[in-house]
Each structure stands twice: as C-alpha cells, then as structure tokens.
XYZ file of C-alpha atoms in Angstrom:
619
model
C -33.800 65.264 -68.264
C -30.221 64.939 -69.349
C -28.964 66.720 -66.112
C -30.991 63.955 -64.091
C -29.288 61.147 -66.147
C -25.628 62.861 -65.048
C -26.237 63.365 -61.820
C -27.248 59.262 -61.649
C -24.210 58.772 -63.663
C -22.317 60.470 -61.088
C -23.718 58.921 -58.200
C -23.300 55.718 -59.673
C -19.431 56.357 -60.015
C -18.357 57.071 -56.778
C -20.892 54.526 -55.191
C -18.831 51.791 -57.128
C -15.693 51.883 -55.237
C -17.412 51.823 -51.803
C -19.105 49.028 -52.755
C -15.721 47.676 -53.800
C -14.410 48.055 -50.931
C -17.711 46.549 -48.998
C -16.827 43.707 -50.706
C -13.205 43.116 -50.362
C -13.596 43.461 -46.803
C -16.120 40.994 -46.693
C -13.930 38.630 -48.772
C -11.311 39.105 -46.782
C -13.268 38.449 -43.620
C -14.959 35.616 -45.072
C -11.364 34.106 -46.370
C -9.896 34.881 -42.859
C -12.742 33.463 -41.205
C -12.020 30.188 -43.481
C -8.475 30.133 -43.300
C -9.420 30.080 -39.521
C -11.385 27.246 -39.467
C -9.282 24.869 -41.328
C -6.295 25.849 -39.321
C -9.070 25.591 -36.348
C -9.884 22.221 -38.098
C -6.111 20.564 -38.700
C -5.453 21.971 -35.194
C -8.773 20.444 -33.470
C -8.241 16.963 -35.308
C -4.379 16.067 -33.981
C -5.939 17.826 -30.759
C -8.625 15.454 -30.449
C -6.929 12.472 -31.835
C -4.203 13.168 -29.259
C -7.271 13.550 -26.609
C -9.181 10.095 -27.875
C -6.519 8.054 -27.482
C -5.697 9.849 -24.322
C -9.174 9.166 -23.206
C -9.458 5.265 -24.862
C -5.736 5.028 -22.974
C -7.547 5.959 -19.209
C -10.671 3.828 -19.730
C -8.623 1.006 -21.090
C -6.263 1.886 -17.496
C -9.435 1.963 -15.332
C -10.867 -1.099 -16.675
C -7.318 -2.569 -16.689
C -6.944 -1.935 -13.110
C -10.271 -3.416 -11.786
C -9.412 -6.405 -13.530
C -6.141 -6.310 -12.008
C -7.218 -5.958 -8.768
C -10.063 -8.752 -8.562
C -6.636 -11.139 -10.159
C -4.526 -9.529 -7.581
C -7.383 -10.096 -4.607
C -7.172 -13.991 -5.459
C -3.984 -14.012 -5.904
C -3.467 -12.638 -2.235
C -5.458 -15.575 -1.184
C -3.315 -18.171 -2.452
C -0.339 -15.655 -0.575
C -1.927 -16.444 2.702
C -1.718 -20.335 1.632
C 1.256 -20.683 1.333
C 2.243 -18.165 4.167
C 0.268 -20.748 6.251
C 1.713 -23.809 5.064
C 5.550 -22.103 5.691
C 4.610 -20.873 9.182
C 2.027 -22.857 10.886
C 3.525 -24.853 13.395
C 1.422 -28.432 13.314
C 3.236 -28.170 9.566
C 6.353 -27.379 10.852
C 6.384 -30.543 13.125
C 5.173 -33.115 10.514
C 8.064 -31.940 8.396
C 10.212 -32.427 11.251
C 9.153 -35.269 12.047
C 8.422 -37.088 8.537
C 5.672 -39.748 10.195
C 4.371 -42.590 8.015
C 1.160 -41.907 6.491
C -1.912 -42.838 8.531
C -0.126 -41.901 11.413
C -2.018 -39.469 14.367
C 0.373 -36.885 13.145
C -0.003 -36.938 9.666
C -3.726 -37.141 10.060
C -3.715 -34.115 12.519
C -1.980 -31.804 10.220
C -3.750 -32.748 6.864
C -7.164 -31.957 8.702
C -5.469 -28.894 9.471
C -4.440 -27.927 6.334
C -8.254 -28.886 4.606
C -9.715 -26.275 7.094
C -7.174 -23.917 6.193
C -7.362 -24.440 2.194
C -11.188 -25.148 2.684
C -11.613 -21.425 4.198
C -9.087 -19.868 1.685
C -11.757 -17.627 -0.581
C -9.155 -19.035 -3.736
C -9.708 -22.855 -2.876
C -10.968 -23.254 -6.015
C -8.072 -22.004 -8.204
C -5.655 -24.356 -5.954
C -6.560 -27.559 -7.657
C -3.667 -29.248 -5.959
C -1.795 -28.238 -2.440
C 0.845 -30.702 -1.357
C 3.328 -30.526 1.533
C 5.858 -32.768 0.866
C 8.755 -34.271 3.274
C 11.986 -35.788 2.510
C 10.169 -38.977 2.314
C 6.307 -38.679 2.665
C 3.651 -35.941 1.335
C 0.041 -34.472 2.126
C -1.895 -33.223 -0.373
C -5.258 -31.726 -0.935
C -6.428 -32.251 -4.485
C -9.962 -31.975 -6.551
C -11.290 -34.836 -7.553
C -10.887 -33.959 -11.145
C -6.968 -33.495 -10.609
C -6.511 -36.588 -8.792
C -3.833 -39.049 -9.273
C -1.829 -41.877 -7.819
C 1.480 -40.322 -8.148
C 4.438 -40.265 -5.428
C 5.143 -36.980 -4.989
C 7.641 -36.947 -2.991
C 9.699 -38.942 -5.663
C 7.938 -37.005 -8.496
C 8.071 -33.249 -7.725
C 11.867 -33.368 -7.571
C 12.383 -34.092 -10.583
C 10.553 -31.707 -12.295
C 13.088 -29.027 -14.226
C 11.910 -26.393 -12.843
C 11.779 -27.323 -9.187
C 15.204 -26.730 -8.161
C 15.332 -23.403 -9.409
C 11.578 -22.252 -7.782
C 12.698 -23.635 -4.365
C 16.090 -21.910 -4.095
C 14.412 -18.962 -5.519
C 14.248 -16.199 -2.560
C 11.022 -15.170 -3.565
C 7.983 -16.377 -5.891
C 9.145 -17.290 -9.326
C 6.638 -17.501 -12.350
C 9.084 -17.507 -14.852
C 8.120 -21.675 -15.759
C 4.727 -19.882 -17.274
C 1.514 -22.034 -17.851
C 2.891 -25.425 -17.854
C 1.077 -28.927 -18.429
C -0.012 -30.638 -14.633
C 2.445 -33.283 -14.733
C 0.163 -35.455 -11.954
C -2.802 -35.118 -14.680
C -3.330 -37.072 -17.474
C -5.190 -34.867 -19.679
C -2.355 -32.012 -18.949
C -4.758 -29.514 -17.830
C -2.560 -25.983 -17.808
C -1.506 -24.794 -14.214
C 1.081 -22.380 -12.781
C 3.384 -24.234 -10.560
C 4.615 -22.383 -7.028
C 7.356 -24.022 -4.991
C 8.221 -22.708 -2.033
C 10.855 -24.292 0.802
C 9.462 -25.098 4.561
C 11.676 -24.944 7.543
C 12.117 -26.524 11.011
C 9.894 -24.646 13.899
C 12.951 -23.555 15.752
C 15.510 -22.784 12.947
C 16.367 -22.086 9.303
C 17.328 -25.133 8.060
C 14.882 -26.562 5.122
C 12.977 -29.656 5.929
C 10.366 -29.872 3.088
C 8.658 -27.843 0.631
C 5.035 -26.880 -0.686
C 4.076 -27.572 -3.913
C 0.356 -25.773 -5.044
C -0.747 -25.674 -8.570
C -2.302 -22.427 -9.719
C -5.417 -23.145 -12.118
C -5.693 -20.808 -15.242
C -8.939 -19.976 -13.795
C -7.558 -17.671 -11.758
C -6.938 -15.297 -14.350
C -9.737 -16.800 -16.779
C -12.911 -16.032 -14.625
C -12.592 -12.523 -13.932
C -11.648 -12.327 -18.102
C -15.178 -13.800 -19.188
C -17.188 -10.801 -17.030
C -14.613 -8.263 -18.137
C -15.942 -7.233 -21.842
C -13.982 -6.100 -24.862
C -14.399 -4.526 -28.417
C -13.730 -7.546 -31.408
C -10.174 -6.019 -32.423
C -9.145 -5.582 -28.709
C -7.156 -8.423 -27.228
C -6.278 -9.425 -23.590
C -2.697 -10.741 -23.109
C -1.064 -12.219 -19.703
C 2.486 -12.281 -19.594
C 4.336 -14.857 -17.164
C 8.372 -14.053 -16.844
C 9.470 -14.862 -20.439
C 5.855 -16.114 -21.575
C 3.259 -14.162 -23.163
C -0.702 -14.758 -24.134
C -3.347 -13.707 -25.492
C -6.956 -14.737 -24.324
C -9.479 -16.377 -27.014
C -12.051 -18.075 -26.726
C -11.829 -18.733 -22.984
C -8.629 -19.875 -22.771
C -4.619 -18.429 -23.302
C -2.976 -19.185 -25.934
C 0.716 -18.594 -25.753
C 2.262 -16.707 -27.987
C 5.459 -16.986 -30.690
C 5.946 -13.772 -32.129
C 8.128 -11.094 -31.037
C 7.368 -7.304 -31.254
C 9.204 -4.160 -31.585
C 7.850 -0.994 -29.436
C 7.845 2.296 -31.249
C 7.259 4.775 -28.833
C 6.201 4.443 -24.999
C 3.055 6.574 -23.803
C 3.347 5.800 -20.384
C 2.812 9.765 -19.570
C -1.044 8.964 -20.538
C -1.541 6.852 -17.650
C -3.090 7.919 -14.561
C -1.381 5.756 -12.060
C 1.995 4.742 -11.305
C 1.744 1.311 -11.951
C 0.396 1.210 -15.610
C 2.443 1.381 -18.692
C 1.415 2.393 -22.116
C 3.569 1.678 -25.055
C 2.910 1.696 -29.216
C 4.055 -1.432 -30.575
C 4.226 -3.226 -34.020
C 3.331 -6.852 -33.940
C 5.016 -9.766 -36.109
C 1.816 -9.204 -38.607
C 3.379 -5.678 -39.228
C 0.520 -3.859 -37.283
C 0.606 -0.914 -34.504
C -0.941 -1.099 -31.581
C -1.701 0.395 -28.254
C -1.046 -1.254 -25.585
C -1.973 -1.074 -21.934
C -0.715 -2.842 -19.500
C -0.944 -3.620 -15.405
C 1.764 -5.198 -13.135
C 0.476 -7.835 -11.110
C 1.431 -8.528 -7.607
C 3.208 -11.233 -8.824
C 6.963 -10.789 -9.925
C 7.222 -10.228 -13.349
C 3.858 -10.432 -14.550
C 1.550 -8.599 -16.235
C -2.158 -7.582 -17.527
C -2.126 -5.824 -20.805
C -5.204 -5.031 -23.452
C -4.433 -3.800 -26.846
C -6.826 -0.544 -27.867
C -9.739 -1.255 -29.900
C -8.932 0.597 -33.842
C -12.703 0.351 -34.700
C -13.806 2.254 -31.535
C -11.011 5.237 -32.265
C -12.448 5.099 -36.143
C -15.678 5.779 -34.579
C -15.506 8.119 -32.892
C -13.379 10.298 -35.118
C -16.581 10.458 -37.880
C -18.489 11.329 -35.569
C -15.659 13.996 -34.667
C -15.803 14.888 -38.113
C -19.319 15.193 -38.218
C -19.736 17.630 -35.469
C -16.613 19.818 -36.232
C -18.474 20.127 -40.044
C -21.630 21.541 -38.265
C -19.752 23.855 -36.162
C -17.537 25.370 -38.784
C -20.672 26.407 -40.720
C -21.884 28.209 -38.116
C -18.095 29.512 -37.170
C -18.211 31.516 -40.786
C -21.657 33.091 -39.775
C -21.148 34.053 -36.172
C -17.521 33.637 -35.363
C -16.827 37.661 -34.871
C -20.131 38.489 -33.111
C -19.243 35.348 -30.475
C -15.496 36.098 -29.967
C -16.806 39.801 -29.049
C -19.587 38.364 -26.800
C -17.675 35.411 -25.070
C -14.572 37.862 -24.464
C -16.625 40.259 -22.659
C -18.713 37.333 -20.551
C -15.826 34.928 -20.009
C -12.330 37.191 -19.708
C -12.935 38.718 -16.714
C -14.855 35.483 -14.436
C -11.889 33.469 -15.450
C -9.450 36.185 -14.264
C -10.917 36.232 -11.227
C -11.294 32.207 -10.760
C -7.731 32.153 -11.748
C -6.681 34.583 -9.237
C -9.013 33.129 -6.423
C -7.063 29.505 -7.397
C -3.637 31.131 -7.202
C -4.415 32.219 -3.977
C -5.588 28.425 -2.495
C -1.867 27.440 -3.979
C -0.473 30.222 -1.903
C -2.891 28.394 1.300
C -5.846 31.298 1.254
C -8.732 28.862 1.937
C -11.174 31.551 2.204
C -14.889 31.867 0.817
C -14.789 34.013 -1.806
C -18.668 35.342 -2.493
C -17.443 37.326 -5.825
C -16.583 34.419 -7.872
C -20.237 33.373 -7.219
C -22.142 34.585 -10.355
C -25.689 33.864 -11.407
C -24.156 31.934 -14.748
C -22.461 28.622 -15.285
C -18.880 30.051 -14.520
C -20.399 31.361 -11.120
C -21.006 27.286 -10.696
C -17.467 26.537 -10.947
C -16.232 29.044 -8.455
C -19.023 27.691 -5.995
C -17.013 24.411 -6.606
C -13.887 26.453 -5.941
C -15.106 27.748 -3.041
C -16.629 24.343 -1.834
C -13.499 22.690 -2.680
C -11.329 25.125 -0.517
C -13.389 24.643 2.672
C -13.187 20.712 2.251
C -9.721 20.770 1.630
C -9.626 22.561 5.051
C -11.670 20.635 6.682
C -10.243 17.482 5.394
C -6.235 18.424 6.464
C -8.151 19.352 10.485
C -9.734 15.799 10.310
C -6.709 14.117 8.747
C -5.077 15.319 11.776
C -7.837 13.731 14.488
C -8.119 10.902 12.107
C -3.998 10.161 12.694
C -4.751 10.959 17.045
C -7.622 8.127 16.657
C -5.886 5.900 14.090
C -2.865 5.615 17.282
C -5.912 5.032 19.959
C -6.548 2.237 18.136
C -3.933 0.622 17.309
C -2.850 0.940 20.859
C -6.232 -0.832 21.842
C -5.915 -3.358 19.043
C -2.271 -4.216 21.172
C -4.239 -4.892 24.152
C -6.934 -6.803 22.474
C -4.718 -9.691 21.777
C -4.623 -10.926 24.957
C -7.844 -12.538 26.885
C -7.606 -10.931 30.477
C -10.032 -13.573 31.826
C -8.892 -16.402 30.518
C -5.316 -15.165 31.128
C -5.825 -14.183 34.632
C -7.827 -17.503 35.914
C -4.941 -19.468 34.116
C -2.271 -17.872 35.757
C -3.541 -17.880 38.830
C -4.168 -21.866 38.729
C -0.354 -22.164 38.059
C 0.621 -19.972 40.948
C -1.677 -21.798 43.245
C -0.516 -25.152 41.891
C 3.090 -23.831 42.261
C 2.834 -22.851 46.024
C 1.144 -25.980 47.080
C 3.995 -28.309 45.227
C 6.776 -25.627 46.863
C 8.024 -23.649 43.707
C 8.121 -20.576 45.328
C 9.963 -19.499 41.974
C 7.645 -20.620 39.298
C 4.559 -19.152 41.753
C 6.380 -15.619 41.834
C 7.340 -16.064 38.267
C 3.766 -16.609 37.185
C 2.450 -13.849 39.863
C 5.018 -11.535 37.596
C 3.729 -12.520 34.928
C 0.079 -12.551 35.783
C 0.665 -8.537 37.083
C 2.437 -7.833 33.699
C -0.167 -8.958 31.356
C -2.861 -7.014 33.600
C -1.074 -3.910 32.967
C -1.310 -4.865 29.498
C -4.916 -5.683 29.057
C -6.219 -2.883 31.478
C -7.522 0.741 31.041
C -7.014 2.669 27.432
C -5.128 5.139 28.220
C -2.217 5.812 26.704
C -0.328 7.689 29.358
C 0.180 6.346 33.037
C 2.087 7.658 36.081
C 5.551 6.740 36.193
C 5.199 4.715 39.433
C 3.035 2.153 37.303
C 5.872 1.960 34.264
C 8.257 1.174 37.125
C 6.032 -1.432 38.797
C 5.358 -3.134 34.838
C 9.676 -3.189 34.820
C 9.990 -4.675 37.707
C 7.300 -7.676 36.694
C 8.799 -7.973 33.641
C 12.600 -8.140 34.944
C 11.419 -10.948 37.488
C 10.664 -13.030 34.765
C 13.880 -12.310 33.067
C 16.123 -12.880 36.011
C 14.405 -15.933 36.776
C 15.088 -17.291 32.554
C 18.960 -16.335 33.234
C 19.055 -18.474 36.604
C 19.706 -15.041 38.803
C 22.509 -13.282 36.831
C 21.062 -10.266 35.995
C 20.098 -7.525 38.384
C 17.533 -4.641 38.747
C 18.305 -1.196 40.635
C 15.613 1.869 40.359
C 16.423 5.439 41.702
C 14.052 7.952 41.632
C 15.901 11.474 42.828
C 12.641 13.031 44.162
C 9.043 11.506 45.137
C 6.912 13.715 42.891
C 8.605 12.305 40.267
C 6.305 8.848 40.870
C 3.467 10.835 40.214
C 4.201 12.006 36.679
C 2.968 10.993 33.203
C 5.030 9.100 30.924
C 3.540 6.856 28.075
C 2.770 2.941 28.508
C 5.049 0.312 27.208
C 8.255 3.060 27.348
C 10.787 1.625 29.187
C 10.054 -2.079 28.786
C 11.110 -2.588 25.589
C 14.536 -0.223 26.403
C 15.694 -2.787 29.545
C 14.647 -5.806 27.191
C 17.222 -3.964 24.373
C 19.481 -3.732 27.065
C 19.182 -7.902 28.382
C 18.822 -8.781 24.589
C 21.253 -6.718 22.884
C 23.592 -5.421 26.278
C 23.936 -8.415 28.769
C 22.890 -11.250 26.994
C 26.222 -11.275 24.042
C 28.753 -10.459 27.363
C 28.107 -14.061 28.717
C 28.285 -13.054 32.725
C 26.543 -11.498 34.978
C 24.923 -7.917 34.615
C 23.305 -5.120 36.219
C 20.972 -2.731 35.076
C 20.223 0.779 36.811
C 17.132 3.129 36.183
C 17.463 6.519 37.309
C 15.144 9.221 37.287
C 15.906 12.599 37.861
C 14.711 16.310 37.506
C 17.550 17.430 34.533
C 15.341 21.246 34.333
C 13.388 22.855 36.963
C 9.872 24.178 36.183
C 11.171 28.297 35.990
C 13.847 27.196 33.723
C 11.445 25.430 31.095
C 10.038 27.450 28.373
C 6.823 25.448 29.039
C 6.700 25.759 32.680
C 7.332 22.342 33.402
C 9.930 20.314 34.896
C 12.061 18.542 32.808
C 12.766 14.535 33.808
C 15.226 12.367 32.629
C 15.329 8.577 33.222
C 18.600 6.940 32.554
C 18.583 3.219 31.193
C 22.357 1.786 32.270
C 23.647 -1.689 31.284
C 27.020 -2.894 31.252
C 27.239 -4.722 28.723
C 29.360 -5.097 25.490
C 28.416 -1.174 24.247
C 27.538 -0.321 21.032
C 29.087 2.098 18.048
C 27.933 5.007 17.594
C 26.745 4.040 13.688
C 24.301 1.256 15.570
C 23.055 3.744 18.321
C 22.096 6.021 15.412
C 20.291 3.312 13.244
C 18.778 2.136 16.140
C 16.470 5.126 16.907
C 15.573 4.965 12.834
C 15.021 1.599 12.446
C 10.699 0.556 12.909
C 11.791 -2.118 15.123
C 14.302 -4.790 16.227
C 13.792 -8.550 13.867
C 11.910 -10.498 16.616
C 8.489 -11.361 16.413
C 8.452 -10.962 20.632
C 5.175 -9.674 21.715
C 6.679 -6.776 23.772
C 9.787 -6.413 21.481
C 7.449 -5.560 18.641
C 6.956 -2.182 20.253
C 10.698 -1.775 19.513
C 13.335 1.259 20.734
C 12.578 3.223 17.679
C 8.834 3.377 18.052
C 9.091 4.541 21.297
C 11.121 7.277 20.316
C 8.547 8.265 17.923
C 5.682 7.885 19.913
C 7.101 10.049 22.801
C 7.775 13.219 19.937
C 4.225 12.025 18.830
C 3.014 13.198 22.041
C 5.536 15.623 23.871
C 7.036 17.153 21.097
C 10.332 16.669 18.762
C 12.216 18.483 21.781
C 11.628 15.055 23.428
C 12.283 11.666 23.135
C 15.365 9.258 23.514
C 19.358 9.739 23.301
C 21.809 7.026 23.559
C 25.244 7.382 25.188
C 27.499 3.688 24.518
C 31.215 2.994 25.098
C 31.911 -0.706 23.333
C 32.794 -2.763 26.259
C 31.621 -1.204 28.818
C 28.186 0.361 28.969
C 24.837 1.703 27.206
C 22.653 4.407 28.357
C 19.799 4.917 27.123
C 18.222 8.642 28.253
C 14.421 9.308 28.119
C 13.848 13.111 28.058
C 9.939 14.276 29.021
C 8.326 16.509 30.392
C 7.179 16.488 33.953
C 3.264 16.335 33.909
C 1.423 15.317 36.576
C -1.248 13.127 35.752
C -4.754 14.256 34.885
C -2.825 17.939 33.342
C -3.951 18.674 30.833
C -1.080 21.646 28.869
C-alpha cells in the first residue's frame, strides 16, 4: 500500500514539469497568436482606411467624371454655336455689311441663325444669342429673358467685355454674373467672342450668348449625394457650392494639406486634403472641365467612411476570434494549396510581359485559383487577338477615311452642272472657261470615282494635268506644265491617288506664286533601280517634282515633311505634302516616300521614291 502511494507520488513529480511545459508553450502560442492579431489588427485598420478612402476617392472620380462629361457634352454644343456664328458666311456678310433692321439681309441671316440655335441640342441653356454689329444687332432670346435693350450700345459697356473679346480664347474668369438685359438678374455666364470679315482678319462684330446656370444645374439634381458631401463649381477666380438647386458663391479661402492626386484613376482628376475656413478637413475631388479654368469638384462624404469602418471593425472582431483558434492549422493548409498555383500564375504572367502569349493548360486547376489562370490564359489570347485586329482595324480605319474624302462631293449633281457650264461656254465662245470647266469636270471625276486607293501612274498624270489647266488658266498663262516619263512601262505602274497633286500645288503655292513671274514646272519619271538590283525584286521609280521658284531652306524642307498639313482649308491642299509622305511609308514601306532637294532662289525638287508595281500585283 505505501509502495503504491510512492510510486503515484513519483509519477506525479515528473508528470508536473511536462505539463509545465504543455502549458507554456501553449501560452506562448496563444500570446504570439494575439500579439499577431493586434499587430494584424493596427496593420489591417491604416490598411483599410488607406484602401476606403482609396475606394470612396475612385467612386467619387467615376461619378465625378460622368457628371463631367454630360456638362462637358452641352457645353460642346454651345462650342459649335458659337463656331457657327464666327464662321458661317450669311453672318459674315451681315456684319460686313451692317443693314438696317428689317432689311432682306438682316431677316435672311436671323432665320438662319434660329435654325441653327433651334437645332443646337443646348438651345435651352442659351437663353440669349446676339450678333451684334458696329451699329445694329440680332438676337435670339426666350421669352422669359426678353428685353428692350440696345445692345449694340449696351454690351460695350459692360466691364468685362473688352477683356472677353480680346481674349484669344474663351474666358470664364467674369464667373456667374447677374443678366444685365434682365430685370430680375437671373445668373448667367457671359461668352464674348470677336467675328471677322469673310475674306480677312479684321474684326467686324462680335457674339454675345449668355450661358444659363442650368447648364451645370440639371445634370446636378439627377446626380445624388450623401448629406455631408457637397458639389462645388469653380469659374476662374470664383468658387461654389450647390444647395438647394442653385450655386451659391463662396467667401472663404482654404488651405490644402496634402494632395492625393496618385488615388485617381485618370489623368484629368485631382484629389487634394484641404481645411476649410470652419477649420474642417476634407477630401476633395475634383474634374477639369473643357472649359479653361474650370472645374467640378465633390467633397467625400465623413458619415459614409464612419460607416463603413464599424462595420470594418465588426468583421475584423469576428475574424480574429477565429484567427486564435485556427490560425496555425490554416497558414499550414493555405501554404501548401496556394504557394505553389501562385508561383506558377506568377511565372506564366512574367512570361506574357516578356510577349509569350501562349495557352498554358497547367495553370488550369479544378479550384478557384485554376479560375484565375483561365482568365490569364483568356486574357493572353485576347490581347493577341486584339493587337492582329488593331492592326486591320488601322488598314480599314484609312479605307474609310479615304472614302469619306470622296463622299463630299455629289458626282451627279457635280457632273450635270459642269457640263451645263461647258456647253453654255462653247455656245457663247469661251473656249477657255469650256476647257476650264471640262478640267475641272475630269478632276472631280477622278475624285468621286472607284475606291481604290492605288491607281496606275498614267491616271495620277492625267488628274495633274486637269488640275494644272485650271491653275494656268487662274494665273492668265504664266505658269507651265512639262511631263517626262523615261520608259513606257512606267505608265502602267501603281502609285497612290491624290500623290502628286498636292506636291505641284506646294510648288504654284509656295514655289511660283511668291517669285511674281512666270514659272515652269517639270515632272520626271524615271527607273532610279532596276528590278535585279532591288532587294524586293522590283524596280525602283523616281518622279522628280521641279519648280523654279524662290527655293526653300533646308530647316523648312525638313518641317515640311513633319508638319500634318499646310494652314489652308483648300479641299485638295488638305491632303497636304506631309501626309503624303506618310501615306506612301503607310503602304510601301519606311524605305519609301518623299525627299526634297531646294536651293533659295532658284529651284525645289521634290523626289517621290516607290516601288515599281504593276497594277493588279499583288507582293
């Protein structure tokens, strides 16, 4: 009996410090596993809070910027108003001409401006549209902002007008002002903008269009924000808030304490913290307008980031608890199941970056990572297949805008036209207006017909020649045409449409025209490479453009083939020297294209290098 009781003694003793031991580990795995999770917890929280106002920052921007762009959409509308009223040429003349009011003129061009403003989607944010002369003025009005005023005596004196109409571009810096034609001083943004002669420069009136606050108020009622969340528009100088319905300009300055603008998505969105004259931060988003100077911004809602932190709070609590009681077994498991997929998704990603666009069926598992590397792999071939059609997309964009060029022009109408003059011509005995207008007719044709984009050489020289008749007949004979062609097959090769117009109208324009006497320009094509010495088998042609006229540096030659084209609004000039340089290494190759050779006072030569295809090749 006593021997039992020892040997439970005994057992009892050195059972103690293994159980001591039991325990210490477990306290020390239970401490470590706490210590974890509030570092896990401190760490999560400025991780989150950095990631909620991230997030509240990019909704806030996405909102922002369909806001923005609905204000920016109307605001392009009013653009093309004024564009109109500045270039339209029944405007141009009554400016010109200042008529009396009730005149057939002045009735003319106001019906022409109502149809314009009455099809202008933004009519209704335009309250007022005047065109005012030195003397007289036409204006289109609503009935509500109606008045009897002069404007033509009125808008000058304005404080702001001189400095809007010698502005070179759109000025908003006057803000929301009070309509000075309207009694109740309903709040509009005033644009002034200056209105030329048709056939110069020189300033002969001005616009004047009032802006309604609608513009910026309608799309503001549909557009919904928290209670603490403002909407402010700033104009220039001028900033205000929206309540209510309506802006309220504000007098307070702020100070910004640190700019976020790294949290945007897009380019055109800045983010800044700010403290307000009440002493209180804010974040603030804000949108630049297509309008100089001003700007969108909403403040982020505090209530909405309070939020959403308790219920942060709430689910980090949850998971901690059940971080103490299966932390070790999950970091064991999820090493094991995740390590290795995301090795190999990272490795499959490295190799897209290196341009591997490959399927790759082992990243496809049976789990939710396998998902993602389906994505991966999905992703890869569309990116592949997208950069192939990207490619056909930019070969069809060209075809069309090349058809688009020879849409503007009704053949028919054109053609029947024409051909009236010329018969109209020969029967009164101007032989040179009837083979004027023949030249003419032929050139347009080549214009309007076919889509191709390449044509045999013999048909560019034929669309030259039209085109030069009409020239030499606008310059009463002084200019003269002389085409070489070194060998016949020559005729028969491709070249692309609308090529060497536009370089003998540079050399009229920019060669003969500024020497003030006669000139002579010579095209000659030749065979510069035969066929066995090409590295594509093909012939290589050159066709010389000569003028002699005043030259050019060797700066201008250079700009020239950069520049997109020459400052003319000329239908065939807008194809301009520089395009066609392009568009021939476009479709021959960068081995191709034009060089210019210039002395300053005595010639230019423009050299088109191509290849000699015949037509219907296909290399």
């Amino acid at each position: 009996m006593v021997q039992k009781k020892e040997k439970e003694r005994s057992l009892s003793k050195t059972s103690r410090p293994f159980g001591r031991i039991q325990k210490r580990i477990l306290f020390l795995t239970v401490s470590c596993l706490f210590g974890m999770c509030l570092i896990i917890s401190f760490a999560s929280y400025y991780i989150f809070q950095k990631y909620l106002q991230h997030s509240l920052i990019q909704s806030t921007e996405t909102n922002l910027k369909l806001l923005t762009d609905t204000i920016n959409g109307s605001m392009d509308n009013v653009y093309l108003m004024v564009r109109f009223l500045q270039t339209n040429s029944e405007v141009a003349e009554y400016i010109e001409n200042n008529p009396n009011p009730g005149s057939v003129l002045s009735v003319s061009t106001y019906e022409r401006i109502n149809e314009e403003y009455n099809n202008n989607a933004s009519n209704a944010y335009m309250p007022r549209v005047a065109v005012i002369t030195r003397d007289h003025f036409l204006q289109i009005v609503s009935a509500s902002y109606s008045s009897t005023s002069d404007l033509a005596q009125e808008v000058p004196k304005l404080s702001f007008f001189q400095e809007l109409l010698e502005d070179t571009s759109y000025n908003f810096s006057t803000g929301l002002i009070n309509d000075p034609f309207y009694r109740k001083g309903r709040a509009v943004l005033p644009i002034i903008r200056p209105i030329t002669y048709q056939y110069n420069s020189v300033q002969g009136g001005y616009l004047f269009i009032e802006v309604s606050t609608e513009l910026f108020a309608s799309p503001l009622r549909r557009y919904n924000v928290a209670e603490d969340s403002n909407i402010y528009l700033t104009l220039g100088d001028h900033n205000y808030v929206y309540r209510e319905g309506a802006f309220e300009e504000l007098d307070g300055s702020y100070e910004m304490l640190k700019d976020l603008t790294e949290s945007a998505i897009t380019d055109n969105i800045r983010v800044t913290k700010i403290r307000t004259s009440d002493s209180r931060n804010r974040i603030v988003v804000t949108s630049a307008l297509n309008m100089p100077d001003c700007y969108i911004s909403q403040s982020i809602s505090h209530s909405e980031l309070f939020n959403q932190q308790l219920l942060w709070w709430a689910i980090l609590a949850g998971i901690l608890i059940g971080i103490l009681g299966i932390g070790i077994l999950l970091m064991i498991i999820l090493n094991r199941m995740i390590h290795v997929p995301v090795f190999k998704l990272q490795a499959k990603m490295l190799r897209i970056a290196d341009g591997d666009f490959s399927r790759d069926p082992s990243i496809e598992w049976n789990h939710e990572l396998g998902d993602i590397g389906r994505g991966i792999n999905d992703l890869s071939e569309d990116v592949y297949l997208l950069m192939n059609k990207r490619i056909e997309d930019e070969k069809q964009k060209r075809d069309l805008e090349y058809k688009m060029l020879q849409s503007q022009i009704n053949p028919h109408f054109l053609y029947n036209t024409l051909n009236s003059i010329k018969w109209m011509a020969t029967i009164q005995g101007a032989c040179g207006i009837a083979e004027m207008t023949t030249a003419l007719s032929r050139l347009l044709k080549s214009v309007s017909k076919g889509t191709s984009l390449l044509i045999p050489i013999r048909e560019e020289l034929s669309l030259v020649e039209n085109y030069f008749t009409i020239q030499s007949y606008r310059y009463g004979g002084t200019l003269s045409l002389e085409i070489h062609v070194e060998e016949e097959f020559i005729y028969d090769c491709e070249i692309i449409k609308f090529t060497l117009q536009p370089l003998v109208e540079n050399a009229i324009f920019h060669g003969i025209e500024p020497k003030g006497t006669t000139g002579r320009i010579t095209i000659n094509a030749f065979c510069e490479k035969k066929a066995e010495d090409s590295p594509d088998g093909l012939p290589q042609l050159c066709i010389d453009i000569t003028d002699d006229g005043v030259g050019i540096s060797p700066d201008k030659a250079q700009q020239i083939l950069v520049d997109n084209q020459e400052n003319s609004t000329d239908f065939f000039r807008e194809i301009g020297v520089s395009n066609v340089h392009k568009r021939l290494q476009y479709e021959f190759g960068k081995s191709y294209g034009i060089t210019i050779a210039s002395e300053e006072g005595a010639y230019t030569t423009m050299s088109i290098h191509i290849p000699g295809r015949r037509a219907g090749r296909k290399d």
